[in-house]
CSV table of C-alpha atoms and ligand atoms in Angstrom, one decimal:
chain,number,residue,atom,x,y,z
C,7,UNK,CA,-6.5,2.8,-11.1
C,8,UNK,CA,-3.2,1.5,-12.2
C,9,UNK,CA,-2.5,-2.1,-11.2
C,10,UNK,CA,1.2,-3.0,-11.3
C,11,UNK,CA,2.7,-6.5,-11.1
C,12,UNK,CA,5.8,-6.4,-8.9
C,13,UNK,CA,6.4,-10.0,-8.3
C,14,UNK,CA,6.2,-13.2,-10.3
C,15,UNK,CA,6.3,-15.8,-7.6
C,16,UNK,CA,3.2,-16.8,-5.7
C,17,UNK,CA,4.8,-17.9,-2.4
C,18,UNK,CA,2.7,-21.0,-2.2
C,19,UNK,CA,5.7,-23.3,-1.8
C,20,UNK,CA,7.5,-22.4,1.4
C,21,UNK,CA,5.3,-19.3,2.0
C,22,UNK,CA,8.3,-17.1,2.7
C,23,UNK,CA,11.1,-16.2,0.4
C,24,UNK,CA,10.8,-19.0,-2.2
C,25,UNK,CA,14.0,-19.4,-4.2
C,26,UNK,CA,12.9,-22.3,-6.3
C,27,UNK,CA,9.5,-23.3,-7.6
C,28,UNK,CA,7.7,-26.5,-8.6
C,29,UNK,CA,4.3,-25.4,-7.7
C,30,UNK,CA,3.2,-23.1,-10.5
C,31,UNK,CA,4.6,-24.4,-13.8
C,32,UNK,CA,4.5,-21.1,-15.8
C,33,UNK,CA,7.0,-19.7,-13.5
C,34,UNK,CA,9.6,-22.1,-14.8
C,35,UNK,CA,9.8,-19.8,-17.8
C,36,UNK,CA,11.2,-17.0,-15.6
C,37,UNK,CA,14.7,-17.3,-14.1
C,38,UNK,CA,14.7,-16.4,-10.4
C,39,UNK,CA,16.7,-13.3,-11.2
C,40,UNK,CA,13.5,-11.9,-13.0
C,41,UNK,CA,11.0,-12.9,-10.3
C,42,UNK,CA,11.1,-9.6,-8.5
C,43,UNK,CA,10.5,-6.1,-10.1
C,44,UNK,CA,13.6,-4.1,-9.2
C,45,UNK,CA,13.8,-0.6,-7.7
C,46,UNK,CA,15.4,0.5,-10.9
C,47,UNK,CA,12.5,-0.8,-13.0
C,48,UNK,CA,10.1,0.9,-10.6
C,49,UNK,CA,11.9,4.2,-11.0
C,50,UNK,CA,11.7,3.9,-14.7
C,51,UNK,CA,8.0,3.0,-14.6
C,52,UNK,CA,7.3,5.9,-12.2
C,53,UNK,CA,9.0,8.4,-14.6
C,54,UNK,CA,7.0,7.1,-17.5
C,55,UNK,CA,3.7,7.2,-15.6
C,56,UNK,CA,4.3,10.8,-14.7
C,57,UNK,CA,4.9,11.6,-18.4
C,58,UNK,CA,1.9,9.9,-19.9
C,59,UNK,CA,-1.2,11.9,-19.1
C,60,UNK,CA,-3.6,8.9,-19.2
C,61,UNK,CA,-1.4,6.8,-16.9
C,62,UNK,CA,-0.8,9.7,-14.5
C,63,UNK,CA,-4.5,10.4,-14.2
C,64,UNK,CA,-5.1,6.7,-13.3
C,65,UNK,CA,-2.3,6.8,-10.8
C,66,UNK,CA,-3.8,9.7,-9.0
C,67,UNK,CA,-6.9,7.5,-8.4
C,68,UNK,CA,-4.7,4.7,-7.0
C,69,UNK,CA,-1.7,2.5,-7.8
C,70,UNK,CA,-2.3,-1.0,-6.7
C,71,UNK,CA,0.8,-3.2,-6.4
C,72,UNK,CA,0.1,-6.9,-7.0
C,73,UNK,CA,1.6,-10.1,-8.5
C,74,UNK,CA,2.2,-13.1,-7.7
C,75,UNK,CA,2.7,-12.3,-4.1
C,76,UNK,CA,3.8,-8.7,-3.8
C,77,UNK,CA,5.1,-9.0,-0.3
C,78,UNK,CA,7.6,-11.6,-1.5
C,79,UNK,CA,9.6,-8.9,-3.4
C,80,UNK,CA,12.6,-8.2,-1.1
C,81,UNK,CA,12.6,-4.6,-2.3
C,82,UNK,CA,8.9,-3.9,-2.0
C,83,UNK,CA,9.3,-1.2,0.7
C,84,UNK,CA,11.7,0.8,-1.6
C,85,UNK,CA,9.4,0.1,-4.6
C,86,UNK,CA,6.4,1.5,-2.7
C,87,UNK,CA,8.3,4.6,-1.8
C,88,UNK,CA,9.1,5.1,-5.5
C,89,UNK,CA,5.5,4.9,-6.5
C,90,UNK,CA,4.6,7.2,-3.6
C,91,UNK,CA,6.5,9.9,-5.5
C,92,UNK,CA,3.8,9.6,-8.2
C,93,UNK,CA,0.7,9.5,-6.0
C,94,UNK,CA,-0.2,9.4,-2.3
C,95,UNK,CA,-2.7,6.6,-3.1
C,96,UNK,CA,-0.6,3.5,-3.2
C,97,UNK,CA,-1.9,0.1,-2.0
C,98,UNK,CA,-0.7,-3.4,-2.1
C,99,UNK,CA,-2.4,-6.7,-2.4
C,100,UNK,CA,-1.3,-9.8,-0.4
C,101,UNK,CA,-2.6,-13.3,0.2
C,102,UNK,CA,-1.7,-12.8,3.9
C,103,UNK,CA,-0.6,-16.5,4.1
C,104,UNK,CA,2.4,-15.9,6.3
C,105,UNK,CA,4.5,-18.2,8.4
C,106,UNK,CA,5.0,-16.1,11.6
C,107,UNK,CA,5.2,-12.5,12.8
C,108,UNK,CA,9.0,-12.7,12.4
C,109,UNK,CA,8.5,-13.5,8.7
C,110,UNK,CA,10.3,-11.1,6.4
C,111,UNK,CA,7.1,-10.8,4.4
C,112,UNK,CA,5.1,-9.7,7.5
C,113,UNK,CA,7.8,-7.3,8.6
C,114,UNK,CA,7.7,-5.7,5.1
C,115,UNK,CA,3.9,-5.3,5.3
C,116,UNK,CA,4.2,-3.7,8.7
C,117,UNK,CA,6.7,-1.2,7.3
C,118,UNK,CA,4.4,-0.5,4.4
C,119,UNK,CA,1.3,0.1,6.6
C,120,UNK,CA,3.4,2.5,8.7
C,121,UNK,CA,4.3,4.4,5.4
C,122,UNK,CA,0.5,4.9,4.8
C,123,UNK,CA,0.2,2.2,2.1
C,124,UNK,CA,-3.1,0.4,2.4
C,125,UNK,CA,-2.7,-3.4,2.4
C,126,UNK,CA,-5.6,-5.4,1.0
C,127,UNK,CA,-6.1,-9.2,1.0
C,128,UNK,CA,-7.8,-12.0,-0.8
C,129,UNK,CA,-9.5,-14.4,1.6
C,130,UNK,CA,-8.2,-17.9,1.4
C,131,UNK,CA,-10.4,-20.3,3.5
C,132,UNK,CA,-7.5,-22.9,3.6
C,133,UNK,CA,-5.2,-20.3,5.1
C,134,UNK,CA,-7.7,-18.6,7.3
C,135,UNK,CA,-7.3,-20.4,10.7
C,136,UNK,CA,-3.6,-21.0,10.3
C,137,UNK,CA,-2.6,-17.5,9.2
C,138,UNK,CA,-5.0,-15.0,7.8
C,139,UNK,CA,-7.2,-14.6,10.9
C,140,UNK,CA,-4.3,-13.7,13.2
C,141,UNK,CA,-2.6,-11.4,10.7
C,142,UNK,CA,-5.9,-9.6,9.8
C,143,UNK,CA,-6.3,-8.8,13.5
C,144,UNK,CA,-2.8,-7.4,13.6
C,145,UNK,CA,-3.5,-5.4,10.4
C,146,UNK,CA,-6.5,-3.7,12.0
C,147,UNK,CA,-4.1,-2.3,14.6
C,148,UNK,CA,-2.1,-0.6,11.9
C,149,UNK,CA,-4.6,0.6,9.3
C,150,UNK,CA,-8.1,1.9,9.3
C,151,UNK,CA,-9.1,0.7,5.8
C,152,UNK,CA,-9.1,-2.8,4.2
C,153,UNK,CA,-10.5,-4.3,1.1
C,154,UNK,CA,-11.1,-8.0,1.1
C,155,UNK,CA,-11.4,-9.9,-2.2
C,156,UNK,CA,-13.7,-12.9,-1.8
C,157,UNK,CA,-13.2,-15.3,-4.7
C,158,UNK,CA,-16.1,-17.9,-4.7
C,159,UNK,CA,-16.6,-21.1,-6.6
C,160,UNK,CA,-20.3,-21.6,-5.6
C,161,UNK,CA,-22.9,-19.7,-3.5
C,162,UNK,CA,-22.3,-22.2,-0.7
C,163,UNK,CA,-18.6,-21.3,-0.8
C,164,UNK,CA,-19.5,-17.6,-0.8
C,165,UNK,CA,-21.8,-18.1,2.2
C,166,UNK,CA,-19.1,-19.9,4.1
C,167,UNK,CA,-16.5,-17.2,3.4
C,168,UNK,CA,-18.8,-14.4,4.4
C,169,UNK,CA,-19.4,-16.4,7.6
C,170,UNK,CA,-15.6,-16.4,8.3
C,171,UNK,CA,-15.5,-12.6,8.1
C,172,UNK,CA,-18.7,-12.2,10.1
C,173,UNK,CA,-17.4,-14.3,13.0
C,174,UNK,CA,-14.1,-12.4,12.9
C,175,UNK,CA,-15.7,-9.0,13.0
C,176,UNK,CA,-18.2,-10.0,15.7
C,177,UNK,CA,-15.2,-10.0,18.1
C,178,UNK,CA,-14.3,-6.4,17.2
C,179,UNK,CA,-15.9,-3.0,18.0
C,180,UNK,CA,-16.8,-2.4,14.4
C,181,UNK,CA,-20.6,-3.0,14.5
C,182,UNK,CA,-21.1,-1.2,11.2
C,183,UNK,CA,-19.0,-3.9,9.6
C,184,UNK,CA,-20.8,-6.8,11.2
C,185,UNK,CA,-24.1,-5.2,10.1
C,186,UNK,CA,-23.0,-5.2,6.5
C,187,UNK,CA,-21.7,-8.7,6.6
C,188,UNK,CA,-24.9,-9.9,8.3
C,189,UNK,CA,-26.9,-8.4,5.4
C,190,UNK,CA,-24.7,-10.3,2.9
C,191,UNK,CA,-25.0,-13.5,5.0
C,192,UNK,CA,-28.9,-13.2,5.2
C,193,UNK,CA,-29.3,-12.4,1.5
C,194,UNK,CA,-27.1,-15.2,0.3
C,195,UNK,CA,-28.7,-17.7,2.8
C,196,UNK,CA,-32.2,-16.8,1.4
C,197,UNK,CA,-31.2,-17.6,-2.2
C,198,UNK,CA,-32.3,-20.9,-3.7
C,199,UNK,CA,-28.7,-22.1,-4.5
C,200,UNK,CA,-29.8,-24.9,-6.9
C,201,UNK,CA,-31.8,-22.5,-9.1
C,202,UNK,CA,-29.9,-19.2,-8.9
C,203,UNK,CA,-28.5,-17.7,-12.0
C,204,UNK,CA,-26.3,-14.7,-12.3
C,205,UNK,CA,-29.1,-12.2,-13.0
C,206,UNK,CA,-31.1,-13.4,-10.0
C,207,UNK,CA,-28.0,-13.2,-7.8
C,208,UNK,CA,-27.2,-9.6,-9.0
C,209,UNK,CA,-30.8,-8.5,-8.5
C,210,UNK,CA,-30.9,-10.1,-5.1
C,211,UNK,CA,-27.7,-8.3,-3.9
C,212,UNK,CA,-28.3,-5.3,-6.1
C,213,UNK,CA,-28.5,-2.5,-3.6
C,214,UNK,CA,-26.2,-3.9,-0.9
C,215,UNK,CA,-23.3,-1.6,-0.2
C,216,UNK,CA,-19.7,-2.8,-1.0
C,217,UNK,CA,-18.3,-0.7,1.8
C,218,UNK,CA,-19.0,-0.5,5.6
C,219,UNK,CA,-17.6,3.0,6.1
C,220,UNK,CA,-16.9,4.9,9.3
C,221,UNK,CA,-13.9,7.2,10.2
C,222,UNK,CA,-12.5,4.6,12.7
C,223,UNK,CA,-12.6,1.7,10.1
C,224,UNK,CA,-13.8,1.0,6.6
C,225,UNK,CA,-14.2,-2.5,5.1
C,226,UNK,CA,-14.6,-2.9,1.4
C,227,UNK,CA,-15.9,-6.2,0.0
C,228,UNK,CA,-15.1,-7.3,-3.5
C,229,UNK,CA,-17.0,-10.5,-4.5
C,230,UNK,CA,-15.3,-12.2,-7.5
C,231,UNK,CA,-16.7,-15.4,-9.1
C,232,UNK,CA,-14.0,-18.0,-9.9
C,233,UNK,CA,-13.3,-19.2,-13.5
C,234,UNK,CA,-11.8,-22.4,-14.8
C,235,UNK,CA,-8.6,-22.0,-16.8
C,236,UNK,CA,-7.9,-24.5,-19.6
C,237,UNK,CA,-4.6,-26.2,-20.4
C,238,UNK,CA,-3.6,-23.3,-22.7
C,239,UNK,CA,-4.2,-20.8,-20.0
C,240,UNK,CA,-7.5,-19.5,-21.5
C,241,UNK,CA,-10.4,-18.5,-19.1
C,242,UNK,CA,-13.8,-20.3,-19.6
C,243,UNK,CA,-16.8,-18.3,-20.9
C,244,UNK,CA,-18.9,-19.0,-17.8
C,245,UNK,CA,-18.0,-18.5,-14.1
C,246,UNK,CA,-18.0,-21.5,-11.8
C,247,UNK,CA,-20.9,-20.3,-9.5
C,248,UNK,CA,-23.1,-19.6,-12.6
C,249,UNK,CA,-22.1,-22.1,-15.2
C,250,UNK,CA,-25.2,-21.7,-17.4
C,251,UNK,CA,-24.5,-17.9,-18.0
C,252,UNK,CA,-21.7,-16.6,-20.2
C,253,UNK,CA,-19.9,-14.0,-18.1
C,254,UNK,CA,-19.3,-10.9,-20.2
C,255,UNK,CA,-16.8,-8.2,-19.5
C,256,UNK,CA,-17.7,-4.7,-20.5
C,257,UNK,CA,-14.6,-3.1,-22.2
C,258,UNK,CA,-14.4,0.6,-21.5
C,259,UNK,CA,-11.3,1.0,-23.7
C,260,UNK,CA,-13.4,-0.1,-26.7
C,261,UNK,CA,-15.7,2.8,-25.9
C,262,UNK,CA,-12.8,5.3,-25.8
C,263,UNK,CA,-12.3,5.5,-22.0
C,264,UNK,CA,-9.4,4.0,-20.1
C,265,UNK,CA,-10.6,3.4,-16.5
C,266,UNK,CA,-8.0,0.9,-15.4
C,267,UNK,CA,-4.6,-0.2,-16.7
C,268,UNK,CA,-2.8,-3.4,-15.7
C,269,UNK,CA,0.9,-3.3,-16.1
C,270,UNK,CA,2.7,-6.6,-16.2
C,271,UNK,CA,6.1,-7.1,-14.7
C,272,UNK,CA,7.7,-6.9,-18.2
C,273,UNK,CA,6.0,-3.5,-18.7
C,274,UNK,CA,3.3,-4.6,-21.1
C,275,UNK,CA,-0.1,-2.9,-20.5
C,276,UNK,CA,-3.7,-4.0,-20.8
C,277,UNK,CA,-6.6,-1.6,-20.3
C,278,UNK,CA,-8.6,-3.8,-18.0
C,279,UNK,CA,-8.1,-6.0,-14.9
C,280,UNK,CA,-6.8,-8.9,-17.0
C,281,UNK,CA,-3.9,-10.7,-15.3
C,282,UNK,CA,-2.9,-12.3,-18.6
C,283,UNK,CA,-5.2,-15.2,-18.9
C,284,UNK,CA,-7.7,-13.5,-21.2
C,285,UNK,CA,-5.0,-13.4,-23.8
C,286,UNK,CA,-6.1,-10.1,-25.3
C,287,UNK,CA,-3.8,-9.3,-28.3
C,288,UNK,CA,-4.1,-5.5,-29.0
C,289,UNK,CA,-1.0,-3.8,-27.5
C,290,UNK,CA,-1.2,-0.7,-25.4
C,291,UNK,CA,2.5,-0.2,-25.1
C,292,UNK,CA,5.3,-1.1,-22.8
C,293,UNK,CA,5.9,1.2,-19.9
C,294,UNK,CA,9.5,0.1,-19.5
C,295,UNK,CA,10.5,0.0,-23.2
C,296,UNK,CA,8.4,2.6,-25.1
C,297,UNK,CA,8.6,6.3,-25.2
C,298,UNK,CA,5.5,8.3,-24.0
C,299,UNK,CA,4.8,9.1,-27.7
C,300,UNK,CA,5.0,5.4,-28.7
C,301,UNK,CA,2.6,4.5,-25.8
C,302,UNK,CA,0.1,7.1,-26.9
C,303,UNK,CA,0.2,6.0,-30.5
C,304,UNK,CA,-0.3,2.3,-29.5
C,305,UNK,CA,-3.1,3.2,-27.2
C,306,UNK,CA,-4.9,5.1,-29.9
C,307,UNK,CA,-4.5,2.4,-32.6
C,308,UNK,CA,-5.4,-0.5,-30.2
C,309,UNK,CA,-8.6,1.2,-29.0
C,310,UNK,CA,-9.8,1.2,-32.6
C,311,UNK,CA,-9.0,-2.5,-32.9
C,312,UNK,CA,-10.9,-3.3,-29.6
C,313,UNK,CA,-13.9,-1.3,-30.8
C,314,UNK,CA,-14.0,-3.3,-34.1
C,315,UNK,CA,-13.5,-6.7,-32.2
C,316,UNK,CA,-16.3,-5.8,-29.7
C,317,UNK,CA,-18.7,-5.0,-32.6
C,318,UNK,CA,-18.0,-8.5,-34.1
C,319,UNK,CA,-18.4,-10.1,-30.7
C,320,UNK,CA,-21.9,-8.5,-30.5
C,321,UNK,CA,-22.8,-9.8,-34.0
C,322,UNK,CA,-21.6,-13.3,-33.0
C,323,UNK,CA,-23.8,-13.1,-29.9
C,324,UNK,CA,-26.8,-12.1,-32.0
C,325,UNK,CA,-26.3,-14.8,-34.6
C,326,UNK,CA,-25.7,-17.7,-32.1
C,327,UNK,CA,-21.9,-17.8,-32.6
C,328,UNK,CA,-21.0,-16.7,-29.0
C,329,UNK,CA,-17.5,-18.0,-28.2
C,330,UNK,CA,-16.0,-17.6,-31.7
C,331,UNK,CA,-12.6,-15.9,-31.8
C,332,UNK,CA,-12.5,-12.7,-33.9
C,333,UNK,CA,-9.5,-11.7,-36.0
C,334,UNK,CA,-8.8,-8.6,-33.7
C,335,UNK,CA,-7.6,-11.1,-31.1
C,336,UNK,CA,-9.9,-10.1,-28.3
C,337,UNK,CA,-11.6,-12.6,-25.9
C,338,UNK,CA,-15.1,-13.7,-27.1
C,339,UNK,CA,-16.7,-12.7,-23.8
C,340,UNK,CA,-15.7,-9.0,-24.0
C,341,UNK,CA,-18.5,-6.7,-25.2
N,422,LIG,S1,-11.2,-6.6,-25.0
N,422,LIG,FE1,-9.2,-6.8,-24.1
N,422,LIG,S2,-8.9,-4.9,-23.0
N,422,LIG,FE2,-11.1,-5.0,-23.4
N,422,LIG,S3,-12.0,-6.0,-21.6
N,422,LIG,FE3,-11.5,-7.6,-23.0
N,422,LIG,S4,-9.5,-8.4,-22.4
N,422,LIG,FE4,-9.7,-6.3,-21.5
């Protein structure tokens, strides 16, 4: 999959067409004129993707447009059409925290769903009653697939978020979805939340499907533990729900296989789902600035750097030095 950032702003301020920002400090580095990926930049990215085999192969699996809040980009409909010239599998991620059904953001999402773009959401309990619940109902009238990201800070939080989804789907005809959600609810309820570590959690949920699939509707669930981020923007070693266990990320690129590529709005690429806070240093090229040959050369060189860094991370783990930064500039939790 290719994950492409199309919007810097998060929309948390006025929740529709922010033109200034005091909410998310890092945005202050970006002038408003650079908040939105432009159609011209999308055209340039699309051409490059078609001409770099590795990127084109990932795009044929799926291009996922994200941000920031992708629906806040005023040109998002045209941008999606550009990426649909690369692959039929284009989807977009939204927070679905929308003011009203006359909101420009909602009207754009409706247009996208009508174009066959799958719209996915992250569940926000604070926005559920006021916004997400209503708009999710409207989305189900327009598309037959939906992936919901559930970001949880504790098992109690996860249980409560699954409960929101379960109550919502109980009012629909999709019994296969309620059955899956009930399985999650029962499994999470039966965990001893004070003594559950990540291994126990994974074993307990191990064989539970991530998708409730039927031709009339498919729901995908993606359960994502939350992480604290320090003042320098670095992610902590352990996730919030399982603070005693370092949370390691397997790096396919270090093993010679690129399974996912994240493209930042400035064109910089990272071969994992990092949104920038892992601060991984090896460069995989810039899809806006570099030629296909330069991109391939950077990928090849950086994969070797990743492999060497991962080997050192392993040695550090074995010798009780987990968390030490290695000279290759990769995060200490990647292995
Ligand atoms: S080493 Fe870098 S590219 Fe690999 S998983 Fe970690 S952050 Fe991603």
